[in-house]
PDB file of C-alpha atoms in Angstrom:
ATOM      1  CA  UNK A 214     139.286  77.330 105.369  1.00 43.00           C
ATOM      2  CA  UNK A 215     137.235  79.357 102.640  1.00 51.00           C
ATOM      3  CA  UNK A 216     133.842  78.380 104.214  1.00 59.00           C
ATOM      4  CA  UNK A 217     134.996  79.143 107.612  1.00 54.00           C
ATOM      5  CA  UNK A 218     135.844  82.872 106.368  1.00 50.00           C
ATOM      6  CA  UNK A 219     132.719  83.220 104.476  1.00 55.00           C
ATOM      7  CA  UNK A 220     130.841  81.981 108.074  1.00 56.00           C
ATOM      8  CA  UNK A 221     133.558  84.869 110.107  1.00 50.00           C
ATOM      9  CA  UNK A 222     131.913  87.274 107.468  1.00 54.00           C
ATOM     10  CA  UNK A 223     128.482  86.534 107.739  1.00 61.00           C
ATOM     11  CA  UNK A 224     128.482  86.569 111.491  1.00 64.00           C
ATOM     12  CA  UNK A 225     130.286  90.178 111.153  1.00 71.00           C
ATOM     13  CA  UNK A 226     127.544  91.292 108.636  1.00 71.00           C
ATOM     14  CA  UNK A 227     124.817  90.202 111.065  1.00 75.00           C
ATOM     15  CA  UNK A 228     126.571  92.555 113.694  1.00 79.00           C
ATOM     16  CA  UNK A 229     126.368  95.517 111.054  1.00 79.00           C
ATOM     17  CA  UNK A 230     122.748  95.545 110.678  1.00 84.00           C
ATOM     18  CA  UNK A 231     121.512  94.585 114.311  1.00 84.00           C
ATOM     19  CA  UNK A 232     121.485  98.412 114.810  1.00 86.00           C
ATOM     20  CA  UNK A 233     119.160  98.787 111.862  1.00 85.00           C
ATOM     21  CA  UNK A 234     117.365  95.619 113.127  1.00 83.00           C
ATOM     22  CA  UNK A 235     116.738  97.353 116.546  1.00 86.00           C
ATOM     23  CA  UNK A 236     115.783 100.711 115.505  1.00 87.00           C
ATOM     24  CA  UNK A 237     113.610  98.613 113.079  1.00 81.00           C
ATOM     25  CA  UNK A 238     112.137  97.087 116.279  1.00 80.00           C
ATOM     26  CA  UNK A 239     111.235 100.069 118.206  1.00 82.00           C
ATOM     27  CA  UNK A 240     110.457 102.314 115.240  1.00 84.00           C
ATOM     28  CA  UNK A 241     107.685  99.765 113.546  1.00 82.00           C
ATOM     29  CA  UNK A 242     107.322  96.594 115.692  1.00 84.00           C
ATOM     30  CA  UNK A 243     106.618  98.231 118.749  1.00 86.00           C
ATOM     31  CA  UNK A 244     104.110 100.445 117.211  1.00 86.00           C
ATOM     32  CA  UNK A 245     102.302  97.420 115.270  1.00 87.00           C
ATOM     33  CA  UNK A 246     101.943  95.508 118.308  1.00 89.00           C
ATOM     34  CA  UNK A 247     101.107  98.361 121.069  1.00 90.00           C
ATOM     35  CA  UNK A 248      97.893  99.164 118.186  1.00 90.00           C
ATOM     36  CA  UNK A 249      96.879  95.711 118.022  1.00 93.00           C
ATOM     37  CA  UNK A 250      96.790  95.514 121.635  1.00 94.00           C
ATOM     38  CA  UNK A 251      94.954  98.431 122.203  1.00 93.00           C
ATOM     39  CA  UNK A 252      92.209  97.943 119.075  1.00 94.00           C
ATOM     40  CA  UNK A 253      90.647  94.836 122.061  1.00 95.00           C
ATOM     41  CA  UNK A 254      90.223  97.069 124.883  1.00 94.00           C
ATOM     42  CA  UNK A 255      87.550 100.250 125.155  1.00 92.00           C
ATOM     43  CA  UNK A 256      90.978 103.165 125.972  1.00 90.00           C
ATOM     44  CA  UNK A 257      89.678 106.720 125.325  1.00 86.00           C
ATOM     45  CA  UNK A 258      92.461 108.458 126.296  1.00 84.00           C
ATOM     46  CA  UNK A 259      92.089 108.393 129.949  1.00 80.00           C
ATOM     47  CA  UNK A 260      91.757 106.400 132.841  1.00 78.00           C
ATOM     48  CA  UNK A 261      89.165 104.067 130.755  1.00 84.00           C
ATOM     49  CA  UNK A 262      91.278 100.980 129.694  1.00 86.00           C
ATOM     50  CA  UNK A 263      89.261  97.654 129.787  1.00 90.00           C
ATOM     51  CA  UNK A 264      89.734  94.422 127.240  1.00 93.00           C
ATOM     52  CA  UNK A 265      86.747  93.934 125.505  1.00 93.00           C
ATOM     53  CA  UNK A 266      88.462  91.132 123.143  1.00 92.00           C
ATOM     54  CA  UNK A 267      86.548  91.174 119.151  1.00 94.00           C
ATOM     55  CA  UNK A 268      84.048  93.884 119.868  1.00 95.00           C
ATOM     56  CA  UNK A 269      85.645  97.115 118.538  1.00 95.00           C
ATOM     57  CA  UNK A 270      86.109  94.523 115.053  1.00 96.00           C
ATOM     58  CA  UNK A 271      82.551  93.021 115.322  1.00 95.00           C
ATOM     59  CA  UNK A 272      81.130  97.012 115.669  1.00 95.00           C
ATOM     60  CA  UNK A 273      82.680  97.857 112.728  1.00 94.00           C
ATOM     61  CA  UNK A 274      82.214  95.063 110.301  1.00 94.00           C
ATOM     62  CA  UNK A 275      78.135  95.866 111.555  1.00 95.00           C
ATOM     63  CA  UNK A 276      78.455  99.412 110.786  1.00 94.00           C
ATOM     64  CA  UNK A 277      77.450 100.716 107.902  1.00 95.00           C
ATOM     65  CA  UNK A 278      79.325 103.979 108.170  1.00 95.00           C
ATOM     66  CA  UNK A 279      83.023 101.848 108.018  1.00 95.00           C
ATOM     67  CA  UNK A 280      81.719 100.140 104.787  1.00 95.00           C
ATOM     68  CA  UNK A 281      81.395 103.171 103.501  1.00 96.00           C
ATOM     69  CA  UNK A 282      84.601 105.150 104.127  1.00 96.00           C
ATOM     70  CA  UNK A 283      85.959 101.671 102.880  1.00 95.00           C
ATOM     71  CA  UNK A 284      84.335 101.752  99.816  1.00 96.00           C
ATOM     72  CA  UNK A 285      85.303 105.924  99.505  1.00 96.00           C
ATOM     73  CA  UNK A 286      88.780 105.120  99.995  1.00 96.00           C
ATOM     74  CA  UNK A 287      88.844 102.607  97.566  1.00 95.00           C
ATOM     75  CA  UNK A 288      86.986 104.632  95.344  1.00 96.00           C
ATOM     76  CA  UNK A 289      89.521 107.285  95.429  1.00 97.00           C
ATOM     77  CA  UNK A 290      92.584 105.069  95.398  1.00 95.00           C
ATOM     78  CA  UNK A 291      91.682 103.152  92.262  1.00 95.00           C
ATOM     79  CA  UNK A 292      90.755 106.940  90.528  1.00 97.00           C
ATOM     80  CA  UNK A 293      93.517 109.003  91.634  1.00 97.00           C
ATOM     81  CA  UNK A 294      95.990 105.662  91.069  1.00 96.00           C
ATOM     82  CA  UNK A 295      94.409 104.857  87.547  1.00 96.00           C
ATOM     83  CA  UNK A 296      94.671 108.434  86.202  1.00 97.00           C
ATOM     84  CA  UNK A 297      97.408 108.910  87.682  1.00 97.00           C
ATOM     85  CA  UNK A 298      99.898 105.919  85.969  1.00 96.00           C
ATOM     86  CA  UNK A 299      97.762 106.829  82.771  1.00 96.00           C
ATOM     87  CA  UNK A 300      98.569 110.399  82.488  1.00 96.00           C
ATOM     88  CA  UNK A 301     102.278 110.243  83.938  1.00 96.00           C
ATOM     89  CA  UNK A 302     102.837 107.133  81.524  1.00 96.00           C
ATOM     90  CA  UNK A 303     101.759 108.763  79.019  1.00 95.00           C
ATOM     91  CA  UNK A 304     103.720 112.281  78.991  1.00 94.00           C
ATOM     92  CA  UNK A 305     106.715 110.589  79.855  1.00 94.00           C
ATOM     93  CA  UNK A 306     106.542 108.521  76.176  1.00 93.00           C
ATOM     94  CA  UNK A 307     105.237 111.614  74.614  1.00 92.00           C
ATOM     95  CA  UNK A 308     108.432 114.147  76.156  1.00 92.00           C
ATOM     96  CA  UNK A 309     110.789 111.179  75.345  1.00 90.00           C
ATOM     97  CA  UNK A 310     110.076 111.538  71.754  1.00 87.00           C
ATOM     98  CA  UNK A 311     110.751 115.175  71.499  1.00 86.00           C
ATOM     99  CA  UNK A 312     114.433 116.231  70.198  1.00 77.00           C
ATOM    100  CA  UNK A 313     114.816 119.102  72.144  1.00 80.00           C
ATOM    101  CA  UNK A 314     116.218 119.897  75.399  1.00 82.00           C
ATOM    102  CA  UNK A 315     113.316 118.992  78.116  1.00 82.00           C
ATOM    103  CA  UNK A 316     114.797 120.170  81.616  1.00 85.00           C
ATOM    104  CA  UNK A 317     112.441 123.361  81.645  1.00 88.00           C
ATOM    105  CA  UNK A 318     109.604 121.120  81.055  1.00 88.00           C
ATOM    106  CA  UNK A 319     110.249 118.541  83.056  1.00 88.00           C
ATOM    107  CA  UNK A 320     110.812 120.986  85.454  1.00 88.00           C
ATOM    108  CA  UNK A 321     107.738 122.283  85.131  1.00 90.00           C
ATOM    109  CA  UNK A 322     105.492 118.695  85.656  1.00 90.00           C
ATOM    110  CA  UNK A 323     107.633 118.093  88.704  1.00 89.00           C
ATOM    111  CA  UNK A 324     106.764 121.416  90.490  1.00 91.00           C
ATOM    112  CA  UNK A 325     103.670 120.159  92.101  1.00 92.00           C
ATOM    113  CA  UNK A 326     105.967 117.702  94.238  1.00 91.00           C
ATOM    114  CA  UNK A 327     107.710 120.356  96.016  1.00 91.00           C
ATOM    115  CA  UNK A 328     104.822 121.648  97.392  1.00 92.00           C
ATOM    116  CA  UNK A 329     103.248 119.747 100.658  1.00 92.00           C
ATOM    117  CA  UNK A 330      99.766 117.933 100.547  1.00 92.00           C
ATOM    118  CA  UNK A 331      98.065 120.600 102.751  1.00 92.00           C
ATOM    119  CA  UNK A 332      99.075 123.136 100.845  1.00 94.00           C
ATOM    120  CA  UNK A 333      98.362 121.630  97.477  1.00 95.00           C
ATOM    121  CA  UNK A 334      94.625 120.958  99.768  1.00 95.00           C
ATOM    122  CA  UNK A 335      94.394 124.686 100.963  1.00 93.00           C
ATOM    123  CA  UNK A 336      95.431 126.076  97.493  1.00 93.00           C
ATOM    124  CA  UNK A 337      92.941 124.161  95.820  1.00 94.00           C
ATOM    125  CA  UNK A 338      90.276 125.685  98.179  1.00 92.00           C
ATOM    126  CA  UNK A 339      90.677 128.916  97.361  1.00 92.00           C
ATOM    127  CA  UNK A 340      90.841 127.634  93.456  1.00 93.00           C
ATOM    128  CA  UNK A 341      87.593 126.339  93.551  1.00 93.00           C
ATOM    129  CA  UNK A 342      85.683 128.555  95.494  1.00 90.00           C
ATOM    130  CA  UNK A 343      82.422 128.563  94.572  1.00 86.00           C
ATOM    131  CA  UNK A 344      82.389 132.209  94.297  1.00 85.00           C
ATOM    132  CA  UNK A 345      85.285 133.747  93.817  1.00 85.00           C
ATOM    133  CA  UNK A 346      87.710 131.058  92.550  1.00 90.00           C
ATOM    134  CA  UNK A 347      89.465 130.984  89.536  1.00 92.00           C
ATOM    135  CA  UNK A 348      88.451 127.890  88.198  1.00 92.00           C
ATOM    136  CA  UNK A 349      84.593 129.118  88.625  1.00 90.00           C
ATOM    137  CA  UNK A 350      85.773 132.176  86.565  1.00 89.00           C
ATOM    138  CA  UNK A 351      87.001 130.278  83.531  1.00 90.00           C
ATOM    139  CA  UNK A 352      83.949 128.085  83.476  1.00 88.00           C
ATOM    140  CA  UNK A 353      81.664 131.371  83.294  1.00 87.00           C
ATOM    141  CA  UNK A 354      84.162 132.782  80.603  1.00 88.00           C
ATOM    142  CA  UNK A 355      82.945 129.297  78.669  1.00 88.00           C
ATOM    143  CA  UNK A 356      79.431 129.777  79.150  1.00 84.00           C
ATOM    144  CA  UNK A 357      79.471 126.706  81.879  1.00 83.00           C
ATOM    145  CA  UNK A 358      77.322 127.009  84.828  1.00 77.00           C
ATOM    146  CA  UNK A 359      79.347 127.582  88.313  1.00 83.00           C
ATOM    147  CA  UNK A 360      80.105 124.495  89.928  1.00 88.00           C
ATOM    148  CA  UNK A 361      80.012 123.734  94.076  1.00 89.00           C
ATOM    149  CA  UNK A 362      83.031 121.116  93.960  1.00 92.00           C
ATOM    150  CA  UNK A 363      83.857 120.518  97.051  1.00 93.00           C
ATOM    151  CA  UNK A 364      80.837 122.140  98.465  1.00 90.00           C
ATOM    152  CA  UNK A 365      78.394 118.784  96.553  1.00 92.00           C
ATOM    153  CA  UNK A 366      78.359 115.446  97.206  1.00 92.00           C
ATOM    154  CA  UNK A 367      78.638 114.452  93.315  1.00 92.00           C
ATOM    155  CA  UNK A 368      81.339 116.840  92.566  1.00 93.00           C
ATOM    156  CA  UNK A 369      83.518 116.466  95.977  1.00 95.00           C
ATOM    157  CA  UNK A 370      85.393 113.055  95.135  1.00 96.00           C
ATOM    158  CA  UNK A 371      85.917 113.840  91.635  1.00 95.00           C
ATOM    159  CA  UNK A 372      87.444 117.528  92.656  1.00 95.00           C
ATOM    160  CA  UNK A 373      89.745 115.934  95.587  1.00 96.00           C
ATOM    161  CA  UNK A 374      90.983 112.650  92.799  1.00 97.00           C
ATOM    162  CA  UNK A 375      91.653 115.632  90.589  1.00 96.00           C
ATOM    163  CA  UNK A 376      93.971 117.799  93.275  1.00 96.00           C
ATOM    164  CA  UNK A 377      95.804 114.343  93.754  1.00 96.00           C
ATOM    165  CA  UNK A 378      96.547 113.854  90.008  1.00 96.00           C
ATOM    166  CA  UNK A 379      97.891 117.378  89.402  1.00 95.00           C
ATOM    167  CA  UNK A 380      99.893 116.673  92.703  1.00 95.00           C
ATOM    168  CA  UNK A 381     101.364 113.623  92.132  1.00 95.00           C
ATOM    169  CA  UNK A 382     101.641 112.716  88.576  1.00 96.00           C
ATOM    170  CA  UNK A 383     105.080 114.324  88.305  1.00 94.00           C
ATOM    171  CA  UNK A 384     106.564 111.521  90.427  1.00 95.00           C
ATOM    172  CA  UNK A 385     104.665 108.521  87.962  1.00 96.00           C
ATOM    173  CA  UNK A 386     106.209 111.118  84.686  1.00 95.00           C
ATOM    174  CA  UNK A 387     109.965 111.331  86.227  1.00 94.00           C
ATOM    175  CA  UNK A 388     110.076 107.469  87.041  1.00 95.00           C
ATOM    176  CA  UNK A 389     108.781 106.625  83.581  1.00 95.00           C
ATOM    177  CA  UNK A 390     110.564 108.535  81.643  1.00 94.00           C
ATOM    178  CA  UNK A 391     114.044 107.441  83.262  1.00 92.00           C
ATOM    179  CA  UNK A 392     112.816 103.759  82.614  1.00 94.00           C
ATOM    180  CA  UNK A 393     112.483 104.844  78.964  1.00 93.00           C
ATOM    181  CA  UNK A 394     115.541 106.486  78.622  1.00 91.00           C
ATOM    182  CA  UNK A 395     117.448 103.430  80.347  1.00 91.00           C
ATOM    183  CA  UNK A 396     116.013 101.362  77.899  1.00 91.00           C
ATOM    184  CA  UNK A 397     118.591  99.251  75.804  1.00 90.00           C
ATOM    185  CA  UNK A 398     118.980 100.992  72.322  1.00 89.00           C
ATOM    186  CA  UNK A 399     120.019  97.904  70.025  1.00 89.00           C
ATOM    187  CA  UNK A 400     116.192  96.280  70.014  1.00 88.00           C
ATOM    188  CA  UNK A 401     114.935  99.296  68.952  1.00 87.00           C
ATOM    189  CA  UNK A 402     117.346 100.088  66.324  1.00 85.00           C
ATOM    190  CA  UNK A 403     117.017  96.737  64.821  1.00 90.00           C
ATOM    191  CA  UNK A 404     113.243  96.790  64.876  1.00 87.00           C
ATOM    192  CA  UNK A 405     113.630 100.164  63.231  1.00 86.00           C
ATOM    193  CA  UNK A 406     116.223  98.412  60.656  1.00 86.00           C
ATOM    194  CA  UNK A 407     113.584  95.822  59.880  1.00 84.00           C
ATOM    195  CA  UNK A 408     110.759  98.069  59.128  1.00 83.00           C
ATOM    196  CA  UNK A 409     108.500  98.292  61.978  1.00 82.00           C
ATOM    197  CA  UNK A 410     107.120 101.338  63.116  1.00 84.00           C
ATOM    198  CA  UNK A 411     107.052 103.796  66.236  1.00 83.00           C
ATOM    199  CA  UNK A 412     103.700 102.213  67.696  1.00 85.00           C
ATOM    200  CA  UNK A 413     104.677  98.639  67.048  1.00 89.00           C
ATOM    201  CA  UNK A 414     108.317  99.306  68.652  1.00 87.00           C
ATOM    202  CA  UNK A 415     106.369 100.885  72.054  1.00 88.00           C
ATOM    203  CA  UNK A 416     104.397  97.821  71.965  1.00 89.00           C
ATOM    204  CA  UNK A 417     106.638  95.218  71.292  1.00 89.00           C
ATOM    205  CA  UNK A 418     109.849  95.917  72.722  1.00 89.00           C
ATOM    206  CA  UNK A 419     109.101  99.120  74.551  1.00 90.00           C
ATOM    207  CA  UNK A 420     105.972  98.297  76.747  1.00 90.00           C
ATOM    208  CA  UNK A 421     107.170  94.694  78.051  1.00 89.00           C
ATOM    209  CA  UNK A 422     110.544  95.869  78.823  1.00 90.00           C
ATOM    210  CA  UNK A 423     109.058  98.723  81.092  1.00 91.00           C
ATOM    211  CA  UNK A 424     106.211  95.912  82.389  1.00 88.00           C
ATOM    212  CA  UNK A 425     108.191  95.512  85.774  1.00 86.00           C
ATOM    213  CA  UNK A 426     108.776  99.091  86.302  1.00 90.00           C
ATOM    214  CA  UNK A 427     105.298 100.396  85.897  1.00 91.00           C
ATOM    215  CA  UNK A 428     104.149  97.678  87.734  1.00 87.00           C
ATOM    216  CA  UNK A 429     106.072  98.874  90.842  1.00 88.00           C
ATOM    217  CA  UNK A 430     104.824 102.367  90.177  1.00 93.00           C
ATOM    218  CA  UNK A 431     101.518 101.218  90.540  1.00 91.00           C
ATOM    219  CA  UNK A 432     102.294  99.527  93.579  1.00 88.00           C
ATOM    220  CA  UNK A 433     104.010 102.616  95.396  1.00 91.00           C
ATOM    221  CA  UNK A 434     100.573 104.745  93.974  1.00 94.00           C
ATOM    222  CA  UNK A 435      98.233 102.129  94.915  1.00 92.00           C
ATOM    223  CA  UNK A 436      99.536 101.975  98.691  1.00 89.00           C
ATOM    224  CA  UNK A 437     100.381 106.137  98.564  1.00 93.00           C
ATOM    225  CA  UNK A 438      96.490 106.827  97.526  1.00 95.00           C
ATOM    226  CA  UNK A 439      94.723 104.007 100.307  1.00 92.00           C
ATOM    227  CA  UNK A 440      96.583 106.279 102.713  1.00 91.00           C
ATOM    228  CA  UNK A 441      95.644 109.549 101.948  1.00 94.00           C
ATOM    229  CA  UNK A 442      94.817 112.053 104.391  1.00 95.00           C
ATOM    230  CA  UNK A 443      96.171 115.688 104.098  1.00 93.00           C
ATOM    231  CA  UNK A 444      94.705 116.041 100.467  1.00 94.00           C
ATOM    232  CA  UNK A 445      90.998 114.963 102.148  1.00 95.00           C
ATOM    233  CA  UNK A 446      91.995 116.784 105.518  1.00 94.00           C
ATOM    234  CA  UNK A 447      92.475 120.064 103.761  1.00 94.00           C
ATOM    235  CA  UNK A 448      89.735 120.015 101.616  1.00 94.00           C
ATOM    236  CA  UNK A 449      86.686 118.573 102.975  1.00 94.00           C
ATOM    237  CA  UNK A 450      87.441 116.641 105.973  1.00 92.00           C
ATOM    238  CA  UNK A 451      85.365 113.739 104.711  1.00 92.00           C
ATOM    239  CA  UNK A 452      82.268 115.913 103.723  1.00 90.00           C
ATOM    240  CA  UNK A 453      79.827 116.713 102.990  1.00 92.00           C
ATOM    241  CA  UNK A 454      78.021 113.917 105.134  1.00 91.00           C
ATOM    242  CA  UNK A 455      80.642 110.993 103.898  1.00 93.00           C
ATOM    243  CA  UNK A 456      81.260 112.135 100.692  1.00 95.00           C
ATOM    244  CA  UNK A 457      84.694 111.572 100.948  1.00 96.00           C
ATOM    245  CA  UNK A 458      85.232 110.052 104.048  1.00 96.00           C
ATOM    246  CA  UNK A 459      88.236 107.872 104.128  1.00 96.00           C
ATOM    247  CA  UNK A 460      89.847 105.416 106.329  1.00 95.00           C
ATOM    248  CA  UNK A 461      92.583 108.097 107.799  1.00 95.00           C
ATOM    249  CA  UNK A 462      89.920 111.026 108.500  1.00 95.00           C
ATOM    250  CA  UNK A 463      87.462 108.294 109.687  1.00 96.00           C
ATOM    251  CA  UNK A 464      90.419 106.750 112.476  1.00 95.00           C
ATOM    252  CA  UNK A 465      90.919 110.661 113.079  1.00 94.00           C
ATOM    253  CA  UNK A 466      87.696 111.548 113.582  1.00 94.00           C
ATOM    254  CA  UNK A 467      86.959 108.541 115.812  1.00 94.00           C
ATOM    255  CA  UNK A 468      90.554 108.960 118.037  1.00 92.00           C
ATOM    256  CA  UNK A 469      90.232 112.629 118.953  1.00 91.00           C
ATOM    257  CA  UNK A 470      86.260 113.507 118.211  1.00 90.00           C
ATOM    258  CA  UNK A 471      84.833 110.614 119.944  1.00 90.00           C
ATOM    259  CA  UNK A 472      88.151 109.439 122.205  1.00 91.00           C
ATOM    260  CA  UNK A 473      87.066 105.634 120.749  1.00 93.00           C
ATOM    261  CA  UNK A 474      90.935 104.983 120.470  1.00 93.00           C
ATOM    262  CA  UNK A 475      90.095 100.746 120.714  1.00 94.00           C
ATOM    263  CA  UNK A 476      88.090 101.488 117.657  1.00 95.00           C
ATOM    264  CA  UNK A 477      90.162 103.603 115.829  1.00 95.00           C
ATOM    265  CA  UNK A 478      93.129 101.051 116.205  1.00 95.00           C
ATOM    266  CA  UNK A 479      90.913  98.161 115.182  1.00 96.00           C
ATOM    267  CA  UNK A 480      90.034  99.854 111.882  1.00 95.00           C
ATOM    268  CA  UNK A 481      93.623 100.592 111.394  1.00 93.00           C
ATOM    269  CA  UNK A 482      94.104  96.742 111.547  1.00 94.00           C
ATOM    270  CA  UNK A 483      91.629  96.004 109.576  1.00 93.00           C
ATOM    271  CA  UNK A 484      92.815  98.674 106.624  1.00 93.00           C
ATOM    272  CA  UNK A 485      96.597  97.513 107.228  1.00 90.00           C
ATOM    273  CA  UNK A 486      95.119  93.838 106.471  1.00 90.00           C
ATOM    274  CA  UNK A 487      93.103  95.419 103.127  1.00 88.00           C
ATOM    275  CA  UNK A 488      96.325  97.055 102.198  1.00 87.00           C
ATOM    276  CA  UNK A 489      98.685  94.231 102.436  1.00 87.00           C
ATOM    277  CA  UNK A 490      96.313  92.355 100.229  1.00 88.00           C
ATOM    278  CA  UNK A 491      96.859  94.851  97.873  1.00 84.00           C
ATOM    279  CA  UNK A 492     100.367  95.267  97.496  1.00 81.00           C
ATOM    280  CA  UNK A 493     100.627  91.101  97.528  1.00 85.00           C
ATOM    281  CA  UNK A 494      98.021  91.011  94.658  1.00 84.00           C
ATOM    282  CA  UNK A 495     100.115  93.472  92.576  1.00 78.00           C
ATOM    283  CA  UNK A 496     103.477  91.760  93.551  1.00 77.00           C
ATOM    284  CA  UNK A 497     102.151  88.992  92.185  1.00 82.00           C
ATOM    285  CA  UNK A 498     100.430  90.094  89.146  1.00 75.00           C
ATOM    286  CA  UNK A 499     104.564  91.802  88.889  1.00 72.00           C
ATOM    287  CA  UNK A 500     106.134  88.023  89.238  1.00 76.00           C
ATOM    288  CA  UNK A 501     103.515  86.451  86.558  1.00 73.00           C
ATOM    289  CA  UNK A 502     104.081  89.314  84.191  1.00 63.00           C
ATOM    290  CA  UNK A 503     107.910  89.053  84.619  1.00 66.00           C
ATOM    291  CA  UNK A 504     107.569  84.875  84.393  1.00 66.00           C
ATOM    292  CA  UNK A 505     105.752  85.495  81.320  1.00 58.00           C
ATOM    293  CA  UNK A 506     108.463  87.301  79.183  1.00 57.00           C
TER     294      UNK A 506
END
């Protein structure tokens, strides 16, 4: 009698979620599978619809132009992700430590959050200016030479990877530090009973206990910074030349610029495929690292 209640339950559960399972369905199946369709045909929008099976996918692995957005957005995802963990990680241990009320200042490294990516992207225009920004300003103040930023293609990836980490490294701090406040207190207490000191705690009991949790953030950054777009939109839209050209502005571009929507799909395919690789990779890095404590 038990088992047949616990199968009268699951079959009710199953009837709870098949709403969520629908809108599921239309929401992100329907989209997956109407792009895939459309990246083998030659659609621009209008009356032009005809399969041409692998070609949009055997133009752009030949094209020198996708390898290099590619390699940009890379570029830019392992910076901006990198710094990013680093920086957050890293003023989360350093405002856990401190014995004072921290709401102002956490406050304060959250801010950036609240504002939206094309703002953050339009504010930072007008900050680096070549001309009349302030951040040109200080740098003459210090006897520096003015700089172009976004306006050179050796200072325009660095300047955008630099709006992104004063954007989002509040999110990496607040996660972090919640982790190391959550942290169980009778480790560290004995450690601290026994001798050790405040580094060899953080490494020792600290670190691997947070190993999971970073790990995720990393994951959420890593996926977050492959798709950017209103940070690079608002900037430089990809320039100058391909400076910082990346997958989103390049599928952009290519959609509503030159109406190729077959091969805009197909490189969304293709970058899906490169993403899920990564997140895989880092969920399994996440399982040995967990497997290993």
């Amino acid at each position: 009698m038990p088992s047949a209640a616990r199968r009268f339950g699951d079959a009710s559960a199953c009837w709870f979620i098949l709403p969520c399972l629908l809108a599921l369905a239309v929401t992100s199946l329907y989209p997956v599978g109407f792009g895939l369709a459309v990246s083998f045909t030659n659609w621009n929008w209008g009356s032009q619809l005809d399969y041409v099976g692998m070609a949009n996918y055997a133009d752009l692995l030949a094209d020198v132009e996708f390898w290099t957005v590619m390699r940009n957005t890379i570029v830019f995802a392992s910076a901006a992700t990198g710094v990013e963990v680093a920086l957050g990680f890293y003023l989360a241990v350093q405002v856990d430590k401190l014995a004072i009320r921290t709401d102002l200042l956490r406050a304060l490294i959250m801010l950036p959050l609240m504002v939206s990516g094309i703002v953050v992207a339009l504010m930072s225009k007008v900050m680096f200016d070549p001309f009349l920004g302030i951040v040109n300003h200080l740098l003459g103040l210090l006897g520096l030479g003015p700089s172009a930023f976004y306006g050179a293609a050796a200072t325009a990836m660095p300047s955008v990877v630099a709006v992104d980490v004063w954007w989002q490294t509040g999110f990496v701090f607040i996660i972090m530090l919640a982790g190391l406040r959550g942290l169980p207190i009778d480790p560290i207490d004995a450690a601290r009973v026994e001798g050790a000191g405040e580094f060899t705690i953080f490494w020792r009991i600290k670190l691997p206990m947070l190993r999971s949790l970073l790990v995720t953030v990393v994951i959420i950054r890593a996926i977050d910074t492959l798709k950017v777009f209103d940070i690079v939109f608002g900037t430089t839209v990809g320039g100058p030349g391909l400076a910082t050209e990346v997958v989103q502005t390049f599928v952009y571009r290519t959609a509503y610029s030159y109406q190729q929507i077959g091969k805009a799909m197909a490189t969304m395919v293709l970058f899906s495929l490169l993403i899920l690789a990564v997140a895989l990779s880092l969920q399994m890095l996440q399982r040995r690292g967990e497997a290993g404590r």
